[in-house]
XYZ file of C-alpha atoms in Angstrom:
460
model
C 12.916 -35.913 -3.540
C 17.206 -34.170 -2.320
C 15.260 -30.889 -0.858
C 19.327 -29.543 -0.078
C 19.357 -28.279 -3.689
C 16.899 -25.276 -2.781
C 18.779 -24.451 0.991
C 20.364 -21.271 -0.010
C 16.989 -20.755 -2.050
C 15.260 -20.982 1.544
C 17.581 -19.218 3.630
C 17.327 -16.403 0.925
C 13.161 -16.314 0.724
C 13.281 -16.709 5.129
C 15.639 -14.015 5.368
C 13.030 -11.900 3.250
C 9.813 -12.867 5.214
C 11.876 -12.207 8.214
C 12.554 -9.009 7.462
C 9.118 -8.081 6.427
C 7.689 -9.633 9.283
C 9.629 -7.193 11.485
C 9.064 -4.389 9.766
C 4.874 -5.605 9.586
C 4.935 -6.442 13.254
C 6.149 -2.395 13.834
C 3.565 -1.320 11.935
C 0.676 -3.003 13.790
C 2.061 -1.981 16.985
C 1.106 1.485 15.581
C -2.425 0.807 13.907
C -3.794 -2.306 15.311
C -6.612 -2.355 12.860
C -4.611 -2.141 9.618
C -6.497 -4.930 7.586
C -3.424 -4.968 4.983
C -0.969 -5.422 7.781
C -2.487 -8.064 9.046
C -2.845 -9.707 5.869
C 0.466 -9.295 4.943
C 1.773 -10.691 8.274
C -0.240 -13.847 7.915
C 0.577 -14.272 4.071
C 4.374 -13.949 5.344
C 3.504 -16.693 8.208
C 1.803 -19.322 5.897
C 4.748 -19.050 3.613
C 7.434 -19.732 6.173
C 5.455 -22.592 7.571
C 4.683 -24.040 4.137
C 8.679 -23.647 3.117
C 9.884 -25.086 6.534
C 7.847 -27.997 6.211
C 8.726 -28.676 2.513
C 12.481 -28.527 3.748
C 11.993 -30.540 6.813
C 12.469 -28.373 9.483
C 9.855 -29.079 11.656
C 10.435 -27.013 14.777
C 10.530 -23.605 12.442
C 7.263 -25.209 10.865
C 5.448 -25.874 14.118
C 5.989 -22.386 15.697
C 5.301 -20.380 12.569
C 2.227 -22.364 12.071
C 0.972 -21.333 15.698
C 1.803 -17.900 14.805
C -0.418 -18.427 11.797
C -3.234 -19.650 13.771
C -3.043 -16.346 15.623
C -3.421 -14.171 12.800
C -5.858 -16.385 11.836
C -8.231 -15.333 14.490
C -7.107 -11.727 14.524
C -8.406 -11.339 10.731
C -11.941 -12.961 11.770
C -11.821 -10.529 14.687
C -11.796 -13.016 17.410
C -8.537 -11.955 18.678
C -7.392 -7.993 19.488
C -4.279 -7.332 18.845
C -2.560 -5.733 21.947
C 1.288 -4.924 23.176
C 1.276 -8.610 24.991
C 0.826 -10.271 21.449
C 3.650 -7.947 19.977
C 6.131 -8.744 22.184
C 5.595 -12.603 21.688
C 5.479 -11.704 17.930
C 8.809 -10.159 18.197
C 10.166 -13.185 20.531
C 8.852 -15.353 17.636
C 11.219 -13.504 14.852
C 13.931 -13.921 17.264
C 13.510 -17.772 17.432
C 13.240 -17.593 13.734
C 16.303 -15.814 13.164
C 18.101 -18.643 15.370
C 16.695 -21.183 13.587
C 17.961 -19.968 10.369
C 21.251 -18.998 12.036
C 21.600 -22.363 12.673
C 20.285 -23.606 9.009
C 23.215 -21.401 8.060
C 25.627 -23.322 9.501
C 24.799 -26.360 9.698
C 22.312 -26.579 7.531
C 20.536 -28.065 10.681
C 17.494 -25.935 12.586
C 18.735 -26.864 16.106
C 16.882 -28.320 19.263
C 15.266 -25.633 20.531
C 11.619 -26.354 20.498
C 10.536 -22.848 22.070
C 7.862 -24.359 23.811
C 7.676 -21.052 25.828
C 6.485 -19.088 22.718
C 4.260 -22.317 21.455
C 2.581 -21.746 25.006
C 2.172 -18.237 24.595
C 0.463 -18.313 21.184
C -2.065 -21.029 22.072
C -2.290 -18.901 25.454
C -3.308 -15.435 23.214
C -5.583 -18.256 21.465
C -7.453 -19.061 24.574
C -7.623 -16.107 26.536
C -9.565 -14.546 23.432
C -11.791 -17.501 22.292
C -13.174 -18.576 25.559
C -15.856 -15.762 25.100
C -16.759 -15.837 21.501
C -17.165 -19.905 21.905
C -19.979 -19.446 24.453
C -21.699 -16.741 21.976
C -21.949 -18.807 19.013
C -23.680 -21.933 19.649
C -25.535 -22.397 16.468
C -22.641 -21.772 14.190
C -22.465 -25.220 12.826
C -26.197 -25.256 11.848
C -24.958 -23.341 8.906
C -22.273 -25.963 7.322
C -24.956 -28.503 7.302
C -26.399 -26.804 4.521
C -23.122 -26.423 2.319
C -22.633 -29.832 3.129
C -26.079 -31.376 1.240
C -24.543 -29.777 -2.132
C -22.351 -32.757 -3.021
C -24.986 -35.543 -2.224
C -26.568 -34.188 -5.587
C -23.475 -33.511 -7.822
C -21.469 -36.699 -6.996
C -18.398 -34.988 -8.721
C -15.268 -34.397 -8.208
C -15.896 -30.530 -7.125
C -15.204 -32.054 -3.218
C -14.568 -28.059 -2.421
C -18.241 -28.472 -1.897
C -18.046 -30.978 0.970
C -16.300 -27.866 3.095
C -17.750 -27.012 6.405
C -17.968 -23.521 6.703
C -18.115 -21.441 10.283
C -19.890 -18.252 10.428
C -15.965 -16.903 10.516
C -15.161 -17.953 7.730
C -18.627 -16.868 5.683
C -18.165 -13.161 7.560
C -14.760 -13.384 5.528
C -15.878 -14.136 2.245
C -19.053 -11.937 2.654
C -16.480 -8.754 3.347
C -14.537 -10.541 0.353
C -17.517 -10.014 -2.187
C -18.206 -6.812 -1.540
C -14.592 -5.374 -1.764
C -15.072 -6.928 -6.002
C -13.035 -10.157 -5.234
C -14.164 -13.445 -6.203
C -14.897 -16.566 -4.682
C -12.865 -19.867 -6.272
C -13.954 -23.451 -5.223
C -11.360 -26.066 -5.824
C -10.529 -29.757 -5.554
C -6.356 -30.405 -6.629
C -5.945 -34.006 -7.773
C -2.469 -35.242 -7.051
C -1.266 -38.474 -9.115
C -1.375 -42.022 -7.828
C 2.158 -42.092 -7.669
C 3.088 -39.124 -6.469
C 5.844 -39.707 -3.215
C 6.383 -35.962 -2.007
C 2.157 -34.840 -1.562
C 2.699 -32.494 0.995
C 5.450 -30.634 -1.273
C 3.203 -30.430 -4.196
C 0.130 -29.100 -2.023
C 2.883 -26.420 -0.682
C 3.562 -25.913 -4.604
C -0.112 -25.378 -5.306
C -0.618 -22.822 -2.182
C 2.632 -20.747 -3.214
C 1.185 -20.650 -7.433
C -1.986 -19.523 -5.841
C -0.681 -17.020 -3.432
C 2.009 -15.439 -6.115
C -0.935 -14.904 -8.119
C -2.683 -12.976 -5.385
C -5.429 -15.445 -4.392
C -5.494 -16.313 -0.394
C -6.818 -19.673 0.873
C -9.464 -19.117 3.953
C -10.246 -22.779 4.425
C -9.186 -25.911 2.920
C -10.220 -29.566 3.560
C -8.376 -31.523 4.680
C -7.127 -29.211 7.685
C -3.275 -27.439 6.692
C -1.532 -29.066 9.240
C -3.053 -32.557 7.773
C -1.757 -31.484 4.486
C 1.607 -30.701 5.797
C 1.567 -34.079 7.857
C 0.546 -35.740 4.505
C -2.912 -36.931 6.172
C -4.659 -37.014 3.204
C -5.296 -39.211 -0.133
C -4.475 -38.099 -3.533
C -6.735 -35.032 -3.363
C -7.195 -31.822 -1.189
C -9.774 -28.783 -1.637
C -9.689 -25.217 -0.911
C -11.724 -22.067 -1.205
C -10.144 -18.938 -2.331
C -10.410 -14.817 -2.287
C -9.141 -13.766 -5.340
C -8.586 -11.010 -7.742
C -7.365 -13.093 -10.874
C -9.486 -14.966 -13.186
C -10.265 -18.571 -12.119
C -8.985 -20.087 -15.214
C -5.882 -18.485 -14.100
C -5.782 -19.950 -10.862
C -6.711 -23.355 -12.254
C -4.004 -23.070 -14.857
C -1.320 -21.882 -11.644
C -2.482 -25.434 -9.617
C -2.594 -27.408 -12.699
C 0.964 -26.253 -14.052
C 2.667 -27.937 -10.635
C 4.364 -31.096 -11.412
C 2.821 -34.180 -10.532
C -0.694 -32.205 -10.329
C -3.209 -34.538 -12.306
C -6.472 -32.498 -12.198
C -7.579 -29.336 -10.856
C -11.475 -28.805 -10.812
C -12.714 -25.141 -9.570
C -15.927 -22.753 -10.150
C -17.276 -19.606 -8.975
C -19.071 -19.377 -5.948
C -21.607 -16.872 -4.427
C -21.470 -15.338 -0.967
C -23.015 -16.984 1.974
C -26.221 -15.225 2.738
C -26.365 -13.497 6.354
C -28.012 -15.231 9.051
C -32.143 -14.093 9.463
C -32.638 -12.695 12.884
C -33.560 -15.226 15.678
C -37.579 -14.923 15.531
C -37.076 -15.334 11.879
C -35.231 -18.120 11.928
C -37.363 -19.699 14.464
C -40.412 -19.177 12.210
C -38.157 -20.847 9.709
C -37.560 -24.132 11.871
C -41.537 -24.113 12.706
C -42.750 -23.674 8.773
C -40.360 -23.627 5.722
C -41.770 -22.666 2.561
C -40.246 -22.815 -1.043
C -41.128 -19.006 -0.932
C -38.779 -18.029 2.193
C -35.799 -20.677 -0.120
C -36.340 -18.586 -2.901
C -36.129 -15.313 -1.206
C -32.906 -16.311 0.181
C -30.557 -17.641 -2.802
C -31.037 -14.320 -4.747
C -29.242 -12.324 -2.057
C -26.475 -14.833 -1.813
C -25.763 -14.976 -5.845
C -26.212 -10.848 -6.269
C -22.555 -9.491 -5.239
C -21.232 -12.174 -8.126
C -22.024 -9.025 -10.553
C -19.171 -6.943 -8.436
C -16.572 -9.605 -9.615
C -15.184 -8.403 -13.183
C -13.769 -4.935 -11.803
C -11.627 -6.688 -9.409
C -9.400 -8.226 -11.996
C -7.353 -4.705 -12.329
C -6.644 -5.351 -8.779
C -4.345 -8.390 -9.391
C -1.067 -8.024 -7.588
C 2.265 -7.908 -9.892
C 3.515 -11.590 -9.859
C 7.015 -10.793 -7.941
C 9.123 -12.264 -11.222
C 10.983 -8.869 -11.935
C 13.778 -10.018 -9.985
C 16.303 -13.186 -10.152
C 18.798 -14.467 -7.401
C 22.199 -14.590 -8.730
C 25.467 -16.087 -7.291
C 28.193 -13.199 -5.824
C 30.692 -15.366 -7.649
C 28.760 -15.683 -11.085
C 28.483 -11.770 -11.084
C 32.385 -11.460 -9.914
C 33.443 -14.032 -12.670
C 31.139 -11.577 -15.060
C 32.731 -8.381 -14.018
C 36.679 -9.873 -14.260
C 35.089 -10.695 -18.206
C 33.840 -6.881 -18.743
C 37.184 -6.053 -17.033
C 39.708 -8.010 -19.371
C 37.268 -7.136 -22.481
C 38.622 -3.501 -21.385
C 41.894 -4.582 -21.780
C 41.280 -5.573 -25.434
C 39.627 -2.551 -26.466
C 42.177 -0.542 -25.086
C 44.978 -2.348 -26.715
C 43.286 -2.564 -29.598
C 42.815 1.514 -29.908
C 46.674 1.752 -28.603
C 47.323 -0.367 -32.107
C 45.185 1.320 -33.902
C 46.433 4.723 -33.222
C 50.145 3.915 -33.813
C 49.290 2.360 -37.313
C 50.613 4.859 -40.166
C 47.806 6.609 -41.841
C 45.308 4.463 -39.757
C 42.160 3.054 -41.037
C 38.629 5.135 -40.763
C 36.463 2.216 -40.909
C 37.990 0.259 -38.311
C 38.341 3.793 -36.178
C 34.243 3.618 -36.414
C 33.833 0.056 -35.446
C 36.254 0.795 -32.309
C 34.587 3.904 -31.322
C 31.595 1.778 -31.413
C 32.994 -1.089 -29.216
C 34.347 1.222 -26.438
C 30.624 2.717 -26.490
C 29.218 -0.890 -25.757
C 32.292 -2.236 -23.441
C 31.603 1.272 -21.227
C 27.891 0.622 -21.122
C 28.006 -3.172 -20.288
C 30.732 -2.608 -17.684
C 28.271 0.144 -15.597
C 25.374 -2.468 -15.810
C 27.461 -4.901 -14.327
C 27.924 -2.116 -11.778
C 24.340 -1.331 -11.140
C 23.599 -5.345 -11.569
C 25.621 -5.687 -7.883
C 24.329 -2.626 -6.512
C 21.463 -3.319 -3.976
C 19.556 -0.959 -1.895
C 20.787 -0.219 2.214
C 17.029 -0.825 3.367
C 17.525 -5.115 3.403
C 20.196 -4.040 6.345
C 18.414 -0.903 7.995
C 14.893 -2.363 7.832
C 15.529 -4.147 11.302
C 16.709 -1.293 13.373
C 13.523 0.084 14.183
C 12.449 -3.285 15.916
C 16.335 -3.046 17.607
C 15.460 0.400 19.085
C 12.187 -0.209 20.360
C 13.631 -3.378 22.126
C 16.649 -0.971 23.517
C 14.141 1.492 24.256
C 12.198 -1.038 27.104
C 15.727 -2.581 28.068
C 17.415 0.896 28.796
C 14.384 2.381 30.363
C 14.848 5.313 27.688
C 12.133 7.148 25.458
C 13.941 7.736 22.177
C 13.092 7.637 18.129
C 14.495 6.585 15.165
C 14.344 8.537 12.603
C 15.644 6.948 9.076
C 16.044 8.478 5.325
C 17.904 7.524 2.366
C 17.036 3.876 2.828
C 16.843 3.457 -1.215
C 20.394 4.164 -1.125
C 22.029 1.835 -3.278
C 25.600 -0.030 -2.608
C 27.785 -2.920 -3.527
C 26.201 -6.171 -2.187
C 29.442 -7.209 -0.566
C 29.695 -4.042 1.039
C 25.991 -4.508 2.594
C 27.057 -7.971 3.627
C 29.089 -6.366 6.084
C 28.000 -2.731 6.933
C 24.788 -4.189 9.522
C 27.118 -5.010 12.121
C 29.077 -1.809 12.451
C 25.753 0.400 12.064
C 24.252 -1.741 14.603
C 27.035 -1.237 16.973
C 27.043 2.309 16.259
C 23.362 2.462 16.931
C 23.137 0.549 20.662
C 26.085 3.179 21.281
C 24.301 5.901 20.457
C 21.008 4.440 22.579
C 23.394 3.549 25.545
C 26.202 6.417 25.692
C 24.497 9.408 23.492
C 21.094 9.590 25.397
C 20.161 10.647 28.878
C 17.575 9.225 30.586
C 14.125 10.662 30.540
C 14.919 12.589 33.724
C 17.862 13.975 33.130
C 16.826 15.089 29.854
C 14.232 17.039 31.507
C 16.647 18.182 33.858
C 18.781 19.762 31.038
C 15.466 21.273 28.873
C 15.916 18.829 26.022
C 12.953 16.759 25.059
C 11.867 13.744 27.016
C 12.137 11.746 23.520
C 15.414 11.527 22.073
C 16.160 11.163 18.639
C 18.551 9.245 16.397
C 19.356 9.939 13.348
C 20.321 7.217 10.526
C 21.119 9.224 7.202
C 21.899 7.112 4.087
C 23.429 8.604 1.110
């Protein structure tokens, strides 16, 4: 399959994800424990990884895969956010922008593997994972029970074979407490499918757009991307949506043969160590019966979760700027024709009341059409200014000056062509403000000024 036809869409969506990551990582620096921000960063990195893999950009895919790994551990509570991690993540965003610039110019990502960033991301994982690895030697015992179920069923619900570690079980229990659904799903791809990884990516994408979140897969996400699997893969989802909608979204992807899904219950919390020893010594049916209702109880919370479903991002459509220009020209021609008709009718002797009424109606329609086309071309300036807080943060460290950026009017709309051109001049103005407009903290204190300088960017 030729994916070059999707290049423009890939570039646009990658820009959006990188801009979003810039904003989210800035917010994470201010509030390292914010679960919503952490989840948004994880989703953006996951989406970028899948898109890059589908388009064949392996270097970008590898980098975003390691970013996703870091945030998988952050979400599980195994890794804590710190200043070093934030710096590394921002460097990763710079690398992604470099890849994107190369792709825009040549349709190729370039030859920079960014090994230093890959090593830095892996170092974050190794530094934090050493202690927890020793603390949970008993964790593998839980998956053994999970694997016992499929032997009895022998059906197509292969998601039951997924081994769940304690971090995944913890995430599932917390999700149920929040009123979310747990869905086990196995997706079967047609035998004659040539790009299984691409189909799997589209299934993941469709589920994400419904607000569903994949917490574990079998085979692993990396094996799926590398097409190291047969014709099926299984996932466990945390979802706000109805299970039938999730099945339908996955089944609607082309070349998907069948989707098997079922609601799950949260795994029971592990018993204290003393109780475990007693159970191991003399397991009884009564104790087994006590554990099962505890897992099933939270399922009652599933119903209200449907109201929390995120709106599907389908209210906007990407339109080539040349098509808008063509539409604008046609509207202009229509206005000229309308004016000529008005002039001809006015000059005619006697006039015609019915014709005048129709011309007046035509005038209202063309005026409204013209205004609507003008509005279609308008986009918020936020897409340009959203990266400036990150830039000021970097300048603060580079120039060794304390400064704060205050922005207002980000929702102000400008014509798309102006927004495309205004970014670089604004960036230079901000650099000059930081470099030449603000003194160092010491000089500011000597002159009786606040130690932290202020830069204001107001759009209106």
